[in-house]
Each structure stands twice: as C-alpha cells, then as structure tokens.
JSON list of C-alpha atoms in Angstrom, two decimals:
[
{"chain": "A", "resi": 1, "resn": "TYR", "atom": "CA", "xyz": [-1.97, -28.61, 22.93]},
{"chain": "A", "resi": 2, "resn": "PHE", "atom": "CA", "xyz": [-0.43, -28.67, 26.50]},
{"chain": "A", "resi": 3, "resn": "PRO", "atom": "CA", "xyz": [-1.74, -31.15, 29.15]},
{"chain": "A", "resi": 4, "resn": "GLN", "atom": "CA", "xyz": [-4.41, -30.00, 31.44]},
{"chain": "A", "resi": 5, "resn": "ILE", "atom": "CA", "xyz": [-3.73, -30.55, 35.05]},
{"chain": "A", "resi": 6, "resn": "SER", "atom": "CA", "xyz": [-5.70, -30.56, 38.02]},
{"chain": "A", "resi": 7, "resn": "LEU", "atom": "CA", "xyz": [-5.59, -30.94, 41.90]},
{"chain": "A", "resi": 8, "resn": "THR", "atom": "CA", "xyz": [-8.45, -31.88, 44.04]},
{"chain": "A", "resi": 9, "resn": "GLY", "atom": "CA", "xyz": [-8.57, -31.95, 47.77]},
{"chain": "A", "resi": 10, "resn": "LEU", "atom": "CA", "xyz": [-11.15, -33.12, 50.31]},
{"chain": "A", "resi": 11, "resn": "LEU", "atom": "CA", "xyz": [-11.39, -32.68, 54.07]},
{"chain": "A", "resi": 12, "resn": "GLY", "atom": "CA", "xyz": [-14.59, -33.72, 55.80]},
{"chain": "A", "resi": 13, "resn": "THR", "atom": "CA", "xyz": [-15.59, -35.97, 58.71]},
{"chain": "A", "resi": 14, "resn": "GLN", "atom": "CA", "xyz": [-17.68, -39.57, 58.97]},
{"chain": "A", "resi": 15, "resn": "SER", "atom": "CA", "xyz": [-19.13, -41.17, 61.59]},
{"chain": "A", "resi": 16, "resn": "GLY", "atom": "CA", "xyz": [-22.21, -43.50, 62.22]},
{"chain": "A", "resi": 17, "resn": "GLN", "atom": "CA", "xyz": [-22.92, -41.78, 65.31]},
{"chain": "A", "resi": 18, "resn": "PHE", "atom": "CA", "xyz": [-23.79, -38.40, 65.89]},
{"chain": "A", "resi": 19, "resn": "SER", "atom": "CA", "xyz": [-21.94, -37.95, 68.90]},
{"chain": "A", "resi": 20, "resn": "LYS", "atom": "CA", "xyz": [-18.81, -39.25, 67.20]},
{"chain": "A", "resi": 21, "resn": "LEU", "atom": "CA", "xyz": [-18.61, -37.23, 64.40]},
{"chain": "A", "resi": 22, "resn": "PHE", "atom": "CA", "xyz": [-16.06, -34.75, 65.74]},
{"chain": "A", "resi": 23, "resn": "THR", "atom": "CA", "xyz": [-13.59, -37.15, 67.38]},
{"chain": "A", "resi": 24, "resn": "GLY", "atom": "CA", "xyz": [-10.11, -38.07, 65.96]},
{"chain": "A", "resi": 25, "resn": "PRO", "atom": "CA", "xyz": [-11.06, -41.34, 63.84]},
{"chain": "A", "resi": 26, "resn": "ALA", "atom": "CA", "xyz": [-14.38, -39.71, 62.45]},
{"chain": "A", "resi": 27, "resn": "ARG", "atom": "CA", "xyz": [-12.02, -37.45, 60.54]},
{"chain": "A", "resi": 28, "resn": "VAL", "atom": "CA", "xyz": [-11.77, -37.97, 56.88]},
{"chain": "A", "resi": 29, "resn": "TRP", "atom": "CA", "xyz": [-9.52, -36.64, 54.10]},
{"chain": "A", "resi": 30, "resn": "SER", "atom": "CA", "xyz": [-8.41, -36.94, 50.30]},
{"chain": "A", "resi": 31, "resn": "PHE", "atom": "CA", "xyz": [-5.93, -35.59, 47.79]},
{"chain": "A", "resi": 32, "resn": "ALA", "atom": "CA", "xyz": [-6.15, -36.19, 44.39]},
{"chain": "A", "resi": 33, "resn": "GLY", "atom": "CA", "xyz": [-4.42, -35.42, 41.04]},
{"chain": "A", "resi": 34, "resn": "SER", "atom": "CA", "xyz": [-5.37, -35.51, 37.51]},
{"chain": "A", "resi": 35, "resn": "ILE", "atom": "CA", "xyz": [-3.71, -34.95, 34.14]},
{"chain": "A", "resi": 36, "resn": "ALA", "atom": "CA", "xyz": [-5.69, -34.81, 30.94]},
{"chain": "A", "resi": 37, "resn": "GLN", "atom": "CA", "xyz": [-3.96, -34.59, 27.26]},
{"chain": "A", "resi": 38, "resn": "PRO", "atom": "CA", "xyz": [-5.89, -35.11, 24.11]},
{"chain": "A", "resi": 39, "resn": "ILE", "atom": "CA", "xyz": [-4.53, -38.10, 22.43]},
{"chain": "A", "resi": 40, "resn": "PHE", "atom": "CA", "xyz": [-6.34, -38.61, 19.46]},
{"chain": "A", "resi": 41, "resn": "GLU", "atom": "CA", "xyz": [-6.49, -35.41, 17.65]},
{"chain": "A", "resi": 42, "resn": "GLY", "atom": "CA", "xyz": [-4.87, -36.34, 14.23]},
{"chain": "A", "resi": 43, "resn": "GLY", "atom": "CA", "xyz": [-2.52, -33.38, 14.06]},
{"chain": "A", "resi": 44, "resn": "ALA", "atom": "CA", "xyz": [-5.22, -30.84, 14.56]},
{"chain": "A", "resi": 45, "resn": "ILE", "atom": "CA", "xyz": [-3.39, -29.17, 17.05]},
{"chain": "A", "resi": 46, "resn": "VAL", "atom": "CA", "xyz": [-0.02, -29.05, 15.69]},
{"chain": "A", "resi": 47, "resn": "GLY", "atom": "CA", "xyz": [-1.77, -28.09, 12.14]},
{"chain": "A", "resi": 48, "resn": "GLN", "atom": "CA", "xyz": [-3.18, -24.92, 14.09]},
{"chain": "A", "resi": 49, "resn": "VAL", "atom": "CA", "xyz": [-0.36, -24.06, 15.39]},
{"chain": "A", "resi": 50, "resn": "LYS", "atom": "CA", "xyz": [1.56, -24.32, 11.99]},
{"chain": "A", "resi": 51, "resn": "GLN", "atom": "CA", "xyz": [-1.61, -22.25, 10.30]},
{"chain": "A", "resi": 52, "resn": "ALA", "atom": "CA", "xyz": [-1.32, -19.62, 13.29]},
{"chain": "A", "resi": 53, "resn": "GLU", "atom": "CA", "xyz": [2.50, -19.00, 12.51]},
{"chain": "A", "resi": 54, "resn": "ALA", "atom": "CA", "xyz": [2.03, -18.88, 8.72]},
{"chain": "A", "resi": 55, "resn": "VAL", "atom": "CA", "xyz": [-0.53, -16.31, 9.10]},
{"chain": "A", "resi": 56, "resn": "GLN", "atom": "CA", "xyz": [1.93, -14.44, 11.44]},
{"chain": "A", "resi": 57, "resn": "GLN", "atom": "CA", "xyz": [4.68, -14.68, 8.92]},
{"chain": "A", "resi": 58, "resn": "GLN", "atom": "CA", "xyz": [2.15, -13.46, 5.89]},
{"chain": "A", "resi": 59, "resn": "ALA", "atom": "CA", "xyz": [1.32, -10.55, 8.19]},
{"chain": "A", "resi": 60, "resn": "LEU", "atom": "CA", "xyz": [5.06, -9.81, 8.60]},
{"chain": "A", "resi": 61, "resn": "TYR", "atom": "CA", "xyz": [5.86, -10.12, 4.80]},
{"chain": "A", "resi": 62, "resn": "SER", "atom": "CA", "xyz": [2.63, -7.87, 4.04]},
{"chain": "A", "resi": 63, "resn": "TYR", "atom": "CA", "xyz": [3.86, -5.44, 6.69]},
{"chain": "A", "resi": 64, "resn": "ARG", "atom": "CA", "xyz": [7.45, -5.46, 4.70]},
{"chain": "A", "resi": 65, "resn": "LYS", "atom": "CA", "xyz": [5.92, -5.09, 1.50]},
{"chain": "A", "resi": 66, "resn": "ALA", "atom": "CA", "xyz": [4.27, -1.94, 2.38]},
{"chain": "A", "resi": 67, "resn": "ILE", "atom": "CA", "xyz": [7.13, -0.17, 3.97]},
{"chain": "A", "resi": 68, "resn": "GLN", "atom": "CA", "xyz": [9.17, -0.85, 0.76]},
{"chain": "A", "resi": 69, "resn": "VAL", "atom": "CA", "xyz": [6.26, 0.50, -1.64]},
{"chain": "A", "resi": 70, "resn": "ALA", "atom": "CA", "xyz": [5.72, 3.71, 0.65]},
{"chain": "A", "resi": 71, "resn": "PHE", "atom": "CA", "xyz": [9.52, 4.16, 0.65]},
{"chain": "A", "resi": 72, "resn": "GLN", "atom": "CA", "xyz": [9.40, 3.61, -3.29]},
{"chain": "A", "resi": 73, "resn": "GLU", "atom": "CA", "xyz": [6.32, 6.16, -3.52]},
{"chain": "A", "resi": 74, "resn": "VAL", "atom": "CA", "xyz": [8.07, 8.51, -1.49]},
{"chain": "A", "resi": 75, "resn": "ASP", "atom": "CA", "xyz": [11.12, 8.33, -3.23]},
{"chain": "A", "resi": 76, "resn": "ASP", "atom": "CA", "xyz": [9.72, 8.42, -6.91]},
{"chain": "A", "resi": 77, "resn": "ALA", "atom": "CA", "xyz": [7.76, 11.63, -5.70]},
{"chain": "A", "resi": 78, "resn": "LEU", "atom": "CA", "xyz": [10.96, 13.04, -4.72]},
{"chain": "A", "resi": 79, "resn": "ILE", "atom": "CA", "xyz": [12.51, 12.60, -7.97]},
{"chain": "A", "resi": 80, "resn": "SER", "atom": "CA", "xyz": [9.51, 13.92, -9.84]},
{"chain": "A", "resi": 81, "resn": "SER", "atom": "CA", "xyz": [9.30, 16.86, -8.04]},
{"chain": "A", "resi": 82, "resn": "GLN", "atom": "CA", "xyz": [13.14, 17.69, -8.43]},
{"chain": "A", "resi": 83, "resn": "LYS", "atom": "CA", "xyz": [12.82, 17.12, -12.07]},
{"chain": "A", "resi": 84, "resn": "VAL", "atom": "CA", "xyz": [9.80, 19.27, -12.63]},
{"chain": "A", "resi": 85, "resn": "ARG", "atom": "CA", "xyz": [11.48, 22.02, -10.48]},
{"chain": "A", "resi": 86, "resn": "GLU", "atom": "CA", "xyz": [14.30, 21.86, -12.59]},
{"chain": "A", "resi": 87, "resn": "GLN", "atom": "CA", "xyz": [12.58, 22.05, -15.74]},
{"chain": "A", "resi": 88, "resn": "PHE", "atom": "CA", "xyz": [10.36, 25.00, -14.05]},
{"chain": "A", "resi": 89, "resn": "ASP", "atom": "CA", "xyz": [13.79, 26.89, -13.38]},
{"chain": "A", "resi": 90, "resn": "VAL", "atom": "CA", "xyz": [15.05, 26.32, -17.07]},
{"chain": "A", "resi": 91, "resn": "GLN", "atom": "CA", "xyz": [11.64, 27.88, -18.46]},
{"chain": "A", "resi": 92, "resn": "VAL", "atom": "CA", "xyz": [11.67, 30.64, -16.02]},
{"chain": "A", "resi": 93, "resn": "ARG", "atom": "CA", "xyz": [15.41, 31.60, -17.60]},
{"chain": "A", "resi": 94, "resn": "GLN", "atom": "CA", "xyz": [13.99, 30.90, -21.36]},
{"chain": "A", "resi": 95, "resn": "VAL", "atom": "CA", "xyz": [11.02, 33.32, -20.04]},
{"chain": "A", "resi": 96, "resn": "GLU", "atom": "CA", "xyz": [13.42, 36.11, -19.09]},
{"chain": "A", "resi": 97, "resn": "ALA", "atom": "CA", "xyz": [15.59, 35.79, -22.36]},
{"chain": "A", "resi": 98, "resn": "LEU", "atom": "CA", "xyz": [12.63, 35.74, -24.72]},
{"chain": "A", "resi": 99, "resn": "ALA", "atom": "CA", "xyz": [11.06, 38.96, -22.76]},
{"chain": "A", "resi": 100, "resn": "THR", "atom": "CA", "xyz": [14.44, 40.50, -23.46]},
{"chain": "A", "resi": 101, "resn": "TYR", "atom": "CA", "xyz": [14.42, 39.41, -26.92]},
{"chain": "A", "resi": 102, "resn": "ALA", "atom": "CA", "xyz": [10.81, 40.66, -27.65]},
{"chain": "A", "resi": 103, "resn": "HIS", "atom": "CA", "xyz": [11.79, 44.04, -26.04]},
{"chain": "A", "resi": 104, "resn": "LEU", "atom": "CA", "xyz": [14.78, 44.21, -27.99]},
{"chain": "A", "resi": 105, "resn": "ALA", "atom": "CA", "xyz": [12.69, 43.48, -31.18]},
{"chain": "A", "resi": 106, "resn": "ARG", "atom": "CA", "xyz": [10.13, 46.14, -30.43]},
{"chain": "A", "resi": 107, "resn": "LEU", "atom": "CA", "xyz": [13.04, 48.93, -30.01]},
{"chain": "A", "resi": 108, "resn": "ARG", "atom": "CA", "xyz": [14.53, 47.85, -33.29]},
{"chain": "A", "resi": 109, "resn": "TYR", "atom": "CA", "xyz": [11.21, 48.00, -34.84]},
{"chain": "A", "resi": 110, "resn": "GLU", "atom": "CA", "xyz": [10.73, 51.55, -33.29]},
{"chain": "A", "resi": 111, "resn": "GLY", "atom": "CA", "xyz": [14.34, 52.43, -34.65]},
{"chain": "A", "resi": 112, "resn": "GLY", "atom": "CA", "xyz": [13.34, 51.32, -38.01]},
{"chain": "A", "resi": 113, "resn": "TYR", "atom": "CA", "xyz": [15.87, 48.56, -38.13]},
{"chain": "A", "resi": 114, "resn": "THR", "atom": "CA", "xyz": [13.58, 45.77, -38.59]},
{"chain": "A", "resi": 115, "resn": "SER", "atom": "CA", "xyz": [9.85, 44.89, -39.90]},
{"chain": "A", "resi": 116, "resn": "TYR", "atom": "CA", "xyz": [6.67, 44.13, -37.48]},
{"chain": "A", "resi": 117, "resn": "ILE", "atom": "CA", "xyz": [7.20, 40.68, -38.06]},
{"chain": "A", "resi": 118, "resn": "GLU", "atom": "CA", "xyz": [9.98, 40.13, -36.09]},
{"chain": "A", "resi": 119, "resn": "VAL", "atom": "CA", "xyz": [8.34, 42.03, -33.17]},
{"chain": "A", "resi": 120, "resn": "LEU", "atom": "CA", "xyz": [5.01, 39.57, -33.54]},
{"chain": "A", "resi": 121, "resn": "ASP", "atom": "CA", "xyz": [7.43, 36.45, -33.75]},
{"chain": "A", "resi": 122, "resn": "ALA", "atom": "CA", "xyz": [9.42, 37.32, -30.82]},
{"chain": "A", "resi": 123, "resn": "GLU", "atom": "CA", "xyz": [6.11, 37.94, -28.74]},
{"chain": "A", "resi": 124, "resn": "ARG", "atom": "CA", "xyz": [4.61, 34.70, -30.06]},
{"chain": "A", "resi": 125, "resn": "SER", "atom": "CA", "xyz": [7.74, 32.71, -28.74]},
{"chain": "A", "resi": 126, "resn": "LEU", "atom": "CA", "xyz": [7.49, 34.57, -25.33]},
{"chain": "A", "resi": 127, "resn": "PHE", "atom": "CA", "xyz": [3.76, 33.98, -25.23]},
{"chain": "A", "resi": 128, "resn": "ASN", "atom": "CA", "xyz": [4.54, 30.28, -25.82]},
{"chain": "A", "resi": 129, "resn": "ALA", "atom": "CA", "xyz": [7.27, 30.20, -23.45]},
{"chain": "A", "resi": 130, "resn": "GLN", "atom": "CA", "xyz": [4.85, 31.70, -20.72]},
{"chain": "A", "resi": 131, "resn": "LEU", "atom": "CA", "xyz": [2.23, 29.28, -21.40]},
{"chain": "A", "resi": 132, "resn": "ASN", "atom": "CA", "xyz": [4.87, 26.22, -21.08]},
{"chain": "A", "resi": 133, "resn": "GLN", "atom": "CA", "xyz": [5.91, 27.74, -17.87]},
{"chain": "A", "resi": 134, "resn": "THR", "atom": "CA", "xyz": [2.58, 27.99, -16.52]},
{"chain": "A", "resi": 135, "resn": "GLN", "atom": "CA", "xyz": [1.76, 24.46, -17.11]},
{"chain": "A", "resi": 136, "resn": "THR", "atom": "CA", "xyz": [4.97, 23.44, -15.71]},
{"chain": "A", "resi": 137, "resn": "GLN", "atom": "CA", "xyz": [4.34, 25.29, -12.45]},
{"chain": "A", "resi": 138, "resn": "ALA", "atom": "CA", "xyz": [1.24, 23.43, -12.01]},
{"chain": "A", "resi": 139, "resn": "GLY", "atom": "CA", "xyz": [2.96, 20.18, -12.81]},
{"chain": "A", "resi": 140, "resn": "VAL", "atom": "CA", "xyz": [5.35, 21.47, -9.75]},
{"chain": "A", "resi": 141, "resn": "LEU", "atom": "CA", "xyz": [2.28, 21.85, -7.48]},
{"chain": "A", "resi": 142, "resn": "VAL", "atom": "CA", "xyz": [0.98, 18.52, -8.55]},
{"chain": "A", "resi": 143, "resn": "SER", "atom": "CA", "xyz": [4.38, 17.11, -7.60]},
{"chain": "A", "resi": 144, "resn": "TYR", "atom": "CA", "xyz": [4.46, 18.62, -4.19]},
{"chain": "A", "resi": 145, "resn": "VAL", "atom": "CA", "xyz": [0.58, 17.45, -3.62]},
{"chain": "A", "resi": 146, "resn": "ASN", "atom": "CA", "xyz": [1.82, 13.75, -4.72]},
{"chain": "A", "resi": 147, "resn": "LEU", "atom": "CA", "xyz": [4.78, 14.01, -2.60]},
{"chain": "A", "resi": 148, "resn": "TYR", "atom": "CA", "xyz": [2.56, 15.07, 0.19]},
{"chain": "A", "resi": 149, "resn": "LYS", "atom": "CA", "xyz": [0.27, 12.19, -0.19]},
{"chain": "A", "resi": 150, "resn": "ALA", "atom": "CA", "xyz": [3.12, 9.63, -0.90]},
{"chain": "A", "resi": 151, "resn": "MET", "atom": "CA", "xyz": [4.50, 10.68, 2.74]},
{"chain": "A", "resi": 152, "resn": "GLY", "atom": "CA", "xyz": [1.22, 9.66, 4.15]},
{"chain": "A", "resi": 153, "resn": "GLY", "atom": "CA", "xyz": [-0.69, 12.99, 3.95]},
{"chain": "A", "resi": 154, "resn": "GLY", "atom": "CA", "xyz": [-4.01, 13.42, 2.61]},
{"chain": "A", "resi": 155, "resn": "TRP", "atom": "CA", "xyz": [-7.32, 14.99, 3.07]},
{"chain": "A", "resi": 156, "resn": "VAL", "atom": "CA", "xyz": [-10.96, 14.53, 2.21]},
{"chain": "A", "resi": 157, "resn": "ILE", "atom": "CA", "xyz": [-13.14, 16.65, 0.40]},
{"chain": "A", "resi": 158, "resn": "THR", "atom": "CA", "xyz": [-16.78, 16.27, 0.11]},
{"chain": "A", "resi": 159, "resn": "ALA", "atom": "CA", "xyz": [-18.91, 17.30, -2.57]},
{"chain": "A", "resi": 160, "resn": "GLU", "atom": "CA", "xyz": [-21.09, 19.05, 0.07]},
{"chain": "A", "resi": 161, "resn": "GLY", "atom": "CA", "xyz": [-18.06, 20.98, 1.08]},
{"chain": "A", "resi": 162, "resn": "LEU", "atom": "CA", "xyz": [-17.39, 22.24, -2.47]},
{"chain": "A", "resi": 163, "resn": "THR", "atom": "CA", "xyz": [-20.98, 23.11, -3.19]},
{"chain": "A", "resi": 164, "resn": "THR", "atom": "CA", "xyz": [-21.07, 25.42, -0.54]},
{"chain": "A", "resi": 165, "resn": "GLN", "atom": "CA", "xyz": [-17.91, 26.94, -1.36]},
{"chain": "A", "resi": 166, "resn": "ALA", "atom": "CA", "xyz": [-19.04, 27.47, -4.74]},
{"chain": "A", "resi": 167, "resn": "ALA", "atom": "CA", "xyz": [-22.13, 29.01, -3.49]},
{"chain": "A", "resi": 168, "resn": "GLN", "atom": "CA", "xyz": [-20.40, 31.59, -1.55]},
{"chain": "A", "resi": 169, "resn": "HIS", "atom": "CA", "xyz": [-17.71, 32.43, -4.03]},
{"chain": "A", "resi": 170, "resn": "SER", "atom": "CA", "xyz": [-20.54, 33.05, -6.42]},
{"chain": "A", "resi": 171, "resn": "GLY", "atom": "CA", "xyz": [-22.57, 35.04, -4.18]},
{"chain": "A", "resi": 172, "resn": "ASP", "atom": "CA", "xyz": [-19.48, 37.44, -3.26]},
{"chain": "A", "resi": 173, "resn": "ALA", "atom": "CA", "xyz": [-19.01, 37.62, -7.09]},
{"chain": "A", "resi": 174, "resn": "ALA", "atom": "CA", "xyz": [-22.56, 38.82, -7.72]},
{"chain": "A", "resi": 175, "resn": "ALA", "atom": "CA", "xyz": [-22.42, 41.22, -5.06]},
{"chain": "A", "resi": 176, "resn": "GLN", "atom": "CA", "xyz": [-19.17, 42.82, -6.24]},
{"chain": "A", "resi": 177, "resn": "SER", "atom": "CA", "xyz": [-20.62, 43.16, -9.68]},
{"chain": "A", "resi": 178, "resn": "ALA", "atom": "CA", "xyz": [-23.72, 44.68, -8.18]},
{"chain": "A", "resi": 179, "resn": "LYS", "atom": "CA", "xyz": [-21.63, 47.35, -6.78]}
]
C-alpha cells in the first residue's frame, strides 16, 4: 500500500594500472535512491484494507453480541432462581400447615370427634404437598446449576468416570448387604 523506499551506496576504486589503484583520482563512489510504488493494482490494495476493517468491525459486533447474550443468560438465570426459591418457600409453609392440619385431624379422630376419612384426606393433602415441595426443591437446585453455567462455570463428565463411580457404588452396596 505504501511506497517502497531503498537507498544504495557504493564505494570503491578503479584504475587502468595497478600501481595507481589507491591514488586520489582512482577512487569511485556512488549514491542512489529509488522509490517504488504499485501503480496498476486496480484498487485491490484499498479493497483489502476495507475488507480487513470490515472483518475487524464484524469481530467487534460479535464480541458485543456475545457479551449481551451472556448478561441476558445470567439475568434470566437469576430471575428463574429467585422465582423458584420463592415458590419453594411458599411450599415449605404449606407443608408445615398441612402437617399441623393432619396432626389435628388425627387428634380429633382419636378423641372421637371425626371420622378416619378426614385423617386420610389430611394425610393425602400433606403427602401431595411434600411431593410438590420435593419437585420444587429439585427445580431450585437445577436453577442454581443453570446460574452457575450462565456465569461461565461448567464441568465435563465422561461416561468412563460415571461407569467407574457406578461400579464402586454397586461394589460398596454389595459389600454392605453381605454383612
């Protein structure tokens, strides 16, 4: 793109006779410079510069987009985690209330004030709430994993490692059952 500049110098001696080779008039010197610039490139160099600038801009836009996506994923994971945690807290209070209700229903049944159907209904409601609470607790843990991954964390589990762990656990379980 830019011109190529070169400088050349020459110093030496020249004489028709060997005995006068190193005398004053026999010395020769020369100095020359040259400038070379491509003339007929048809705009190829300018096009290459523009292409390089466009590639640079594209990389910058891709980088900005990746940052925006990362922030969005973290934000979504934080919101999801908060919502699931709030739902879990509500279900904990519901399970506590239903456990109290089931206990009171059993006391009323033992006192002869109600039928056993009410006790069974209270226990069924309690068990369903406990099941929902357990499922929501699993959702809380999954949301924590998603948050960890969105923040750049991660892990790689190979099938070989899982097979080894499973074999160890089954061997431990067999040894304990043999005792």
